Amino acid sequence: MKKIILIVDDDVDYLFQMKLKVEHFGFEVVTADGQAEAEELIKTLKPDLAILDLMMENEDSGFILSYKLKNKYPELPVIITTAVTAETGMIFEHSSETDKNWIKADLFLDKGIRVDLLEKEIRKLLNL
Amino acid sequence: MSILKILIVDDEPGIRSGARRILSNFKVDYPFMDEPIEFEILEAATGEEAMIIVEENTPDIVLLDNKLPGALGIEVLEFIRKKQLDIVVVMITSYASLELAVKATREGAYDFIPKPFTPQELRSSIENITKHIFLKRTTQKLNTAGKQIRFQFLSILSHELKTPLNAIEGYLNIIKERQLGDDIKNYEQAIERSIERVKGMRGLILDMLDFTKIESGKSTDKIEFIDIIPILQISLDTIKPFAIQKDVNVYLNTKDSVYIDFDKSQLEIIFNNLLSNAVKYNVENGRVDIWIKKIGDNIEITFSDTGIGMEESDIEKLFVDFFRIKNHQTKNITGSGLGLSITKKIIDLYKGHIQVSSILKKGSNFVLTFPIKQS
Ligand SMILES: Nc1ncnc2c1ncn2[C@@H]1O[C@H](COP(=O)(O)OP(=O)(O)O)[C@@H](O)[C@H]1O
Ligand SMILES: [Mg+2]
């Protein structure tokens, strides 16, 4: 059985391209175009890993979605992708256990990450 | 270093000193922040005392026991709301009274902590609140004028330019590597979307030029007493191909000359923006109606569309730089989010007004009012 990856992003082009890449890694991909659609989806779908954009409907949609996902599926690995780091210079990594607790994401990735690194990170989180 | 002030209101000294102990070395670190937030603890044993401290020290957070001798906790809460102080209130309650919970929430209580609470419960509540305060204040900061805005503006701008570039580059790589197979038909969407994103970027650059013109010049020195109709006609002609493509009909319901003091090119920018929005956020077979009326010393121009409409809460944010409504209907529509903020800036230059009313799935009305003569 192929592992199911949920990708959520409000940029249709990014979503399409990510889907293609991740499918190419050999996973099954389900997409949602925002927090609202994703929340609807996860009512019936249990993905094996989720990749969420940080800023969607709201500036912290990714956090909230991650929080809800983890509440429903505590073991589900969550990656939050963001373009914030490079452009705004905001520091963006969780260093302490406390951050991890309320941010509830396993990994933060820059949206411009190289394909091979992306694949490596996904496999690591899935213990493959 | 940032410090948030927490006022603990409880008549039991044990609770106050307990909370003080739990929070005294507590720090909240948020990934967006340069440095962790620490807490300064204030104490009050009665509601009356609490109100005095609230006025004198303006704490950021109030931990409020409801069962106090004298004034009740809920009265303190009301006091804070009436003064419209920017304070987050957490109720500490020993008994779960639904009635109190409802009332307190209506008065603006942010959270509830059960009593007795564990250190972990208190800390995690404070942590959530700190996060909430931080996000709220950051956004507020971004909305006030100043240099920060400049920086923010440029960083958003570079983000807005980079996003389409990434999308286009992504599609080009897909095509280059034949990721969708050998049939050229498979690439139609990739090409279509790339063209769309190029258009979006061009739009952004054009909006930027309008924006800087207004920001730098502030000039209304090319004001002439001009007829609105021909200017509107230019905008109508510009938008026509787009309207046909979207299957939207545009009607100009006033044909007689209407004169006003205005800089031609600025009036055109306003019309282009409102008209393009009315078409862009419309539905198939929709319509746009334009009326111009003279009311006393003012001219009123109305753009009315039968489009997707907006929610009340979004209307307030329309004139913020880069603001765009994100939902199902708008996700494939490109735009810079600058059009209406440019429009508003010009309107302000002429001491005009813009009023927006809208109903979701029904349509929107944008009503402009300008004095005929600029003194
Ligand atoms: N006539 C309209 N009907 C519905 N939504 C509108 C209308 N005009 C503007 N909007 C909303 O307001 C947002 C901001 O508009 P604007 O500043 O012109 O930016 P842009 O059109 O580039 O997105 C748009 O993204 C859209 O969501
Ligand atoms: Mg616009």
XYZ file of C-alpha atoms and ligand atoms in Angstrom:
531
model
C 0.000 0.000 0.000
C 1.276 3.397 -0.936
C 1.588 5.908 1.875
C -0.866 8.793 1.648
C 0.510 12.315 1.833
C -1.840 15.234 2.422
C -0.628 18.499 0.911
C -2.391 21.745 1.793
C -1.592 25.041 0.110
C -3.629 27.955 -1.186
C -1.375 28.521 -4.181
C -2.861 26.261 -6.865
C 0.365 26.155 -8.805
C 2.503 25.231 -5.845
C -0.054 22.589 -4.939
C 0.000 21.080 -8.409
C 3.778 21.039 -8.578
C 4.214 19.587 -5.101
C 1.704 16.874 -5.902
C 3.659 15.920 -8.984
C 6.939 15.805 -7.082
C 5.616 13.805 -4.168
C 3.803 11.367 -6.447
C 7.076 10.923 -8.221
C 8.635 9.839 -4.915
C 6.146 6.960 -5.006
C 3.448 8.230 -2.644
C -0.233 8.763 -3.062
C -1.130 12.423 -2.786
C -4.310 14.104 -1.615
C -4.523 17.880 -1.873
C -6.577 20.641 -0.269
C -6.508 24.310 -1.202
C -6.795 25.721 2.286
C -7.457 25.178 5.946
C -11.198 24.861 5.465
C -11.015 22.213 2.755
C -8.345 20.309 4.663
C -10.454 20.229 7.821
C -13.305 18.808 5.803
C -11.019 16.192 4.240
C -9.492 14.874 7.430
C -12.894 14.048 8.822
C -12.812 10.958 6.651
C -9.211 10.661 5.562
C -6.250 9.586 7.634
C -3.065 10.530 5.828
C 0.340 9.086 6.718
C 1.988 12.496 6.588
C 0.835 16.067 6.058
C 2.597 18.976 4.383
C 0.965 22.280 5.272
C 1.508 25.798 4.087
C 1.786 28.246 6.971
C -0.069 31.261 5.621
C -3.334 30.405 3.960
C -6.704 31.914 4.840
C -4.999 33.442 7.846
C -1.398 34.095 8.709
C -1.300 31.133 11.048
C -3.656 28.701 9.290
C -0.884 26.126 9.074
C -0.375 26.148 12.839
C -4.042 25.746 13.537
C -4.468 22.989 11.012
C -1.435 21.216 12.383
C -2.860 21.501 15.862
C -6.166 19.998 14.780
C -4.509 17.234 12.791
C -2.342 16.268 15.742
C -5.346 16.249 18.013
C -7.104 13.797 15.765
C -4.079 11.746 14.757
C -1.376 12.225 17.422
C 1.164 10.079 15.567
C 0.795 11.837 12.233
C 4.016 13.593 11.160
C 3.403 17.168 10.040
C 5.649 19.355 7.929
C 4.935 23.060 7.758
C 6.250 24.793 4.666
C 6.871 28.462 4.563
C 8.274 31.155 2.386
C 8.502 33.467 5.356
C 12.069 32.786 6.394
C 13.963 34.033 3.418
C 11.976 37.158 2.720
C 11.247 38.573 6.096
C 14.293 37.389 7.923
C 12.035 36.013 10.627
C 13.717 33.237 12.500
C 11.773 30.162 11.968
C 12.641 26.944 13.597
C 11.538 25.486 16.822
C 14.422 25.128 19.125
C 12.882 24.100 22.402
C 10.539 21.384 23.524
C 8.028 24.028 24.584
C 7.756 25.386 21.048
C 7.240 21.937 19.753
C 4.425 21.430 22.181
C 2.217 24.164 21.012
C 3.338 24.472 17.440
C 2.713 20.802 16.962
C 4.694 20.354 13.803
C 7.566 17.973 13.323
C 9.471 19.946 10.774
C 9.613 23.347 9.140
C 10.759 23.511 5.566
C 11.428 26.404 3.286
C 9.255 26.297 0.201
C 12.284 26.516 -2.018
C 13.769 23.273 -0.683
C 15.564 21.024 -3.176
C 13.582 18.010 -4.380
C 16.071 15.429 -3.132
C 16.141 16.993 0.326
C 12.374 17.094 0.422
C 12.208 13.400 -0.383
C 14.786 12.619 2.264
C 12.879 14.519 4.941
C 9.583 12.848 4.064
C 11.115 9.396 4.171
C 12.778 10.141 7.470
C 9.486 11.181 9.048
C 7.770 8.092 7.687
C 10.594 5.881 8.966
C 11.207 4.497 5.506
C 13.492 42.020 26.416
C 9.753 41.967 26.438
C 7.812 41.616 29.625
C 4.115 41.039 29.966
C 2.389 42.086 33.171
C 0.103 39.535 34.736
C -2.329 40.600 37.437
C -3.499 37.788 39.698
C -6.800 38.543 41.392
C -7.727 36.100 44.129
C -8.669 36.466 47.766
C -6.710 33.384 48.757
C -3.066 34.356 49.397
C -2.051 30.760 48.703
C -3.350 30.888 45.148
C -1.611 34.215 44.506
C 1.760 33.096 45.803
C 1.352 29.746 44.055
C 0.699 31.426 40.725
C 3.599 33.799 41.343
C 5.904 30.891 41.977
C 4.765 28.977 38.910
C 5.166 31.967 36.609
C 8.202 33.688 38.072
C 10.795 31.839 36.028
C 8.492 31.077 33.177
C 9.423 32.234 29.683
C 7.528 31.911 26.449
C 9.513 31.626 23.264
C 7.764 32.105 20.001
C 9.596 31.271 16.788
C 8.762 34.662 15.291
C 10.208 36.538 18.223
C 13.706 37.824 18.656
C 13.699 37.059 22.351
C 11.564 35.194 24.835
C 8.772 36.909 26.728
C 8.947 37.047 30.501
C 6.353 37.932 33.074
C 5.979 40.464 35.842
C 3.466 39.464 38.477
C 1.044 41.865 40.178
C -1.410 40.816 42.861
C -4.806 41.951 44.073
C -6.872 40.403 46.843
C -10.185 42.061 46.056
C -12.131 43.211 43.007
C -11.818 46.851 44.049
C -8.081 46.562 44.416
C -7.938 44.854 41.030
C -9.727 47.740 39.324
C -7.272 50.249 40.779
C -4.271 48.229 39.627
C -5.839 47.737 36.211
C -6.136 51.502 35.813
C -2.743 52.378 37.189
C -0.576 49.613 35.795
C -2.438 48.381 32.701
C -1.522 44.732 32.934
C -1.514 42.659 29.735
C -3.150 39.628 31.274
C -5.525 39.333 34.214
C -6.073 36.037 36.013
C -9.384 36.552 37.658
C -11.080 34.569 40.385
C -14.811 35.008 40.232
C -15.559 34.399 43.890
C -14.180 37.484 45.566
C -15.321 39.330 48.639
C -17.003 42.570 47.556
C -17.003 43.173 43.831
C -17.284 39.957 41.889
C -14.771 38.870 39.288
C -17.351 39.336 36.575
C -17.667 42.991 37.584
C -13.946 43.453 37.145
C -14.339 41.918 33.726
C -17.116 44.360 32.875
C -14.967 47.217 34.135
C -12.134 46.201 31.799
C -14.458 45.905 28.826
C -16.117 49.261 29.481
C -12.741 50.982 29.583
C -11.894 49.184 26.334
C -8.532 48.185 27.708
C -6.413 45.834 25.680
C -6.259 43.172 28.369
C -6.668 39.441 28.053
C -8.722 38.079 30.926
C -8.637 34.506 32.158
C -11.258 33.411 34.660
C -10.205 31.115 37.468
C -13.252 29.187 38.615
C -13.642 26.515 41.225
C -17.075 25.478 40.169
C -18.174 24.924 36.627
C -21.121 27.227 36.311
C -22.383 27.292 32.783
C -24.182 30.541 33.398
C -21.008 32.233 34.561
C -19.045 30.807 31.683
C -21.527 32.147 29.169
C -21.649 35.557 30.807
C -17.886 35.782 31.158
C -17.305 34.774 27.576
C -19.765 37.387 26.426
C -17.909 39.990 28.443
C -14.729 38.960 26.722
C -13.054 36.415 28.955
C -10.475 34.677 26.835
C -10.000 31.441 28.718
C -10.947 29.531 31.841
C -8.641 27.833 34.279
C -10.091 25.379 36.773
C -9.320 25.848 40.431
C -7.257 24.286 41.885
C -4.978 24.356 38.844
C -1.793 22.453 38.211
C 1.374 24.377 37.311
C 1.141 22.837 33.852
C -2.417 24.075 33.320
C -1.497 27.583 34.315
C 1.641 27.661 32.212
C -0.001 26.332 29.107
C -2.853 28.793 29.414
C -0.394 31.677 29.822
C 1.605 30.374 26.909
C -1.412 30.357 24.623
C -2.394 33.824 25.681
C 1.111 35.142 25.145
C 1.069 33.740 21.655
C -2.291 35.337 21.039
C -1.113 38.718 22.324
C 2.074 38.533 20.330
C 0.308 37.749 17.057
C -2.255 40.445 17.666
C 0.298 43.106 18.473
C 2.507 42.166 15.563
C -0.398 42.612 13.202
C -1.321 45.888 14.838
C 2.216 47.087 14.451
C 2.145 46.281 10.779
C -0.982 48.325 10.396
C 0.346 51.510 11.883
C 2.281 53.952 9.758
C 6.027 54.321 9.851
C 9.292 52.892 8.755
C 8.407 49.390 9.791
C 5.684 49.481 7.172
C 8.224 50.385 4.523
C 10.272 47.365 5.375
C 7.216 45.213 5.595
C 5.979 46.563 2.293
C 9.211 45.703 0.534
C 9.399 42.249 2.041
C 5.832 41.462 1.084
C 6.498 42.852 -2.344
C 9.514 40.651 -2.854
C 7.477 37.728 -1.621
C 4.674 38.563 -4.022
C 7.130 38.748 -6.904
C 8.967 35.603 -5.945
C 5.908 33.420 -5.601
C 4.870 33.671 -9.267
C 8.498 33.352 -10.339
C 8.752 30.094 -8.403
C 5.524 28.856 -9.936
C 6.687 29.647 -13.453
C 10.106 28.169 -12.864
C 8.458 25.051 -11.499
C 6.336 24.669 -14.609
C 9.312 25.281 -16.890
C 11.208 22.513 -15.116
C 8.259 20.174 -15.502
C 8.217 20.895 -19.206
C 11.983 20.690 -19.560
C 12.140 17.326 -17.853
C 9.050 16.040 -19.681
C 7.601 15.108 -16.314
C 4.128 14.698 -17.767
C 5.132 12.424 -20.618
C 5.701 13.079 -24.299
C 2.265 14.276 -25.306
C 2.309 18.062 -25.613
C -1.368 18.172 -24.596
C -0.419 17.182 -21.061
C 1.422 20.459 -20.707
C -1.431 22.770 -21.615
C -2.328 23.510 -18.033
C 1.282 24.173 -17.079
C 1.600 26.649 -19.928
C -1.755 28.307 -19.252
C -0.929 28.769 -15.589
C 2.536 30.132 -16.382
C 0.998 32.735 -18.678
C -1.519 33.573 -15.966
C 1.232 34.082 -13.416
C 3.218 36.253 -15.828
C 0.107 38.385 -16.256
C -0.256 38.580 -12.518
C 3.318 39.775 -12.159
C 2.877 42.386 -14.821
C -0.238 43.575 -13.016
C 1.661 43.791 -9.785
C 4.411 45.839 -11.375
C 1.891 48.219 -12.921
C 0.109 48.558 -9.583
C 3.453 49.230 -7.959
C 4.097 52.072 -10.381
C 0.717 53.622 -9.581
C 1.452 53.145 -5.953
C 4.829 54.850 -5.968
C 3.491 57.710 -8.061
C 0.935 58.469 -5.409
C 3.260 57.805 -2.479
C 6.113 59.936 -3.752
C 4.319 62.756 -5.524
C 1.211 63.268 -3.465
C 0.609 65.641 -6.306
C -2.791 66.722 -7.300
C -1.280 69.593 -9.215
C -2.514 68.421 -12.560
C -6.069 69.007 -11.459
C -8.371 70.225 -14.181
C -12.079 70.700 -14.391
C -12.878 67.648 -16.511
C -15.770 65.592 -17.783
C -15.932 62.203 -16.061
C -17.694 60.351 -18.868
C -14.868 60.220 -21.449
C -12.436 59.024 -18.758
C -14.837 56.326 -17.741
C -15.192 55.433 -21.405
C -11.434 54.860 -21.648
C -11.607 52.463 -18.692
C -14.598 50.723 -20.218
C -12.718 50.214 -23.470
C -9.715 48.857 -21.599
C -11.785 46.356 -19.675
C -13.991 45.285 -22.589
C -11.989 42.296 -23.875
C -11.695 40.969 -20.344
C -15.421 41.444 -19.712
C -16.284 39.581 -22.911
C -13.974 36.783 -21.955
C -15.592 36.564 -18.505
C -19.089 36.897 -20.012
C -19.918 39.952 -17.941
C -21.934 42.877 -19.269
C -20.995 46.381 -18.254
C -23.549 49.201 -18.401
C -22.851 52.885 -18.093
C -26.222 54.286 -17.041
C -25.322 57.969 -17.158
C -24.392 59.475 -20.482
C -24.558 63.216 -19.829
C -21.402 65.146 -19.074
C -20.489 65.460 -15.411
C -17.640 67.788 -14.513
C -15.263 67.546 -11.598
C -11.857 68.811 -10.404
C -9.491 65.896 -10.910
C -6.196 64.745 -12.327
C -7.163 62.700 -15.373
C -4.686 59.906 -14.859
C -5.617 59.478 -11.218
C -9.303 59.285 -12.028
C -8.474 56.654 -14.611
C -6.572 54.608 -12.026
C -9.611 54.633 -9.738
C -11.986 53.614 -12.511
C -9.670 50.893 -13.800
C -9.398 49.363 -10.364
C -13.073 49.398 -9.446
C -14.168 48.305 -12.883
C -11.640 45.514 -13.156
C -12.628 44.236 -9.716
C -16.318 44.355 -10.607
C -15.619 42.214 -13.657
C -12.920 40.037 -12.144
C -14.920 39.055 -9.072
C -18.112 38.556 -11.035
C -19.880 35.431 -12.203
C -20.719 34.084 -15.629
C -23.456 36.118 -17.260
C -23.108 38.706 -14.499
C -23.432 42.443 -14.874
C -21.816 45.655 -13.765
C -23.732 48.914 -13.525
C -22.286 52.371 -13.240
C -24.199 55.455 -12.176
C -23.030 59.015 -11.784
C -25.077 61.508 -9.822
C -24.643 65.102 -8.831
C -25.700 65.667 -5.241
C -25.300 69.263 -4.133
C -21.597 70.119 -4.269
C -20.628 66.484 -4.655
C -20.481 63.862 -7.334
C -21.460 60.332 -6.495
C -20.205 57.466 -8.636
C -21.539 53.963 -8.060
C -20.097 50.676 -9.278
C -22.525 47.874 -8.692
C -21.840 44.259 -9.582
C -23.658 40.932 -9.402
C -20.513 39.061 -8.438
C -19.295 36.789 -5.690
C -19.657 39.390 -2.948
C -17.729 39.583 0.310
C -18.213 38.847 3.956
C -18.705 41.729 6.339
C -15.477 40.971 8.179
C -13.431 41.189 4.985
C -14.857 44.537 3.911
C -12.977 46.332 6.688
C -9.668 45.029 5.420
C -10.143 45.811 1.730
C -8.005 48.933 1.725
C -5.006 47.402 3.439
C -1.960 47.068 1.171
C -1.747 43.611 -0.401
C -4.960 42.423 1.206
C -6.789 39.785 -0.815
C -9.700 37.601 0.182
C -8.748 33.973 0.021
C -11.450 31.441 -0.662
C -12.657 28.935 -3.217
C -14.020 31.547 -5.580
C -10.923 33.699 -5.608
C -8.221 31.067 -5.619
C -7.673 31.072 -9.361
C -7.948 34.823 -9.738
C -4.644 36.636 -9.736
C -4.162 40.068 -8.291
C -1.791 42.157 -6.250
C -4.091 43.239 -3.460
C -2.928 46.789 -4.102
C -5.742 48.053 -6.324
C -8.106 49.172 -3.608
C -5.404 50.565 -1.367
C -4.196 52.710 -4.282
C -7.782 53.710 -4.962
C -8.284 54.738 -1.361
C -5.094 56.785 -1.327
C -6.215 58.785 -4.342
C -9.692 59.250 -2.922
C -8.166 60.661 0.254
C -6.094 63.134 -1.766
C -9.339 64.592 -3.102
C -11.127 64.550 0.245
C -13.535 62.001 -1.144
C -15.225 58.965 0.367
C -15.682 55.375 -0.604
C -18.402 53.216 0.796
C -18.626 49.490 0.293
C -21.609 47.254 0.786
C -21.749 43.656 -0.244
C -23.713 40.471 0.058
C -22.024 37.127 -0.351
C -22.950 35.397 -3.610
C -25.128 38.392 -4.585
C -22.759 41.208 -5.395
C -21.058 44.371 -4.246
C -21.548 48.117 -4.375
C -18.717 50.606 -4.300
C -19.949 54.169 -3.931
C -17.518 57.058 -4.403
C -18.234 60.620 -3.370
C -16.073 63.598 -4.363
C -16.435 67.315 -3.975
C -16.887 68.852 -7.429
C -14.449 71.654 -6.651
C -11.102 71.264 -4.931
C -10.418 74.462 -3.025
N -16.241 43.883 -6.628
C -15.720 42.957 -5.807
N -16.417 41.830 -5.502
C -15.899 40.904 -4.669
N -14.672 40.984 -4.104
C -13.929 42.080 -4.379
C -14.405 43.109 -5.230
N -13.458 44.073 -5.298
C -12.439 43.644 -4.529
N -12.709 42.446 -3.977
C -11.846 41.694 -3.033
O -10.939 42.605 -2.454
C -9.592 42.184 -2.655
C -8.703 43.384 -2.829
O -8.953 44.038 -4.050
P -7.793 44.798 -4.789
O -7.130 45.698 -3.816
O -8.324 45.408 -6.028
O -6.744 43.652 -5.123
P -6.706 42.530 -6.268
O -7.887 42.740 -7.186
O -5.410 42.743 -6.945
O -6.758 41.244 -5.522
C -9.649 41.262 -3.848
O -8.628 40.295 -3.785
C -11.031 40.638 -3.738
O -10.969 39.516 -2.915
Mg -8.150 44.692 -8.067
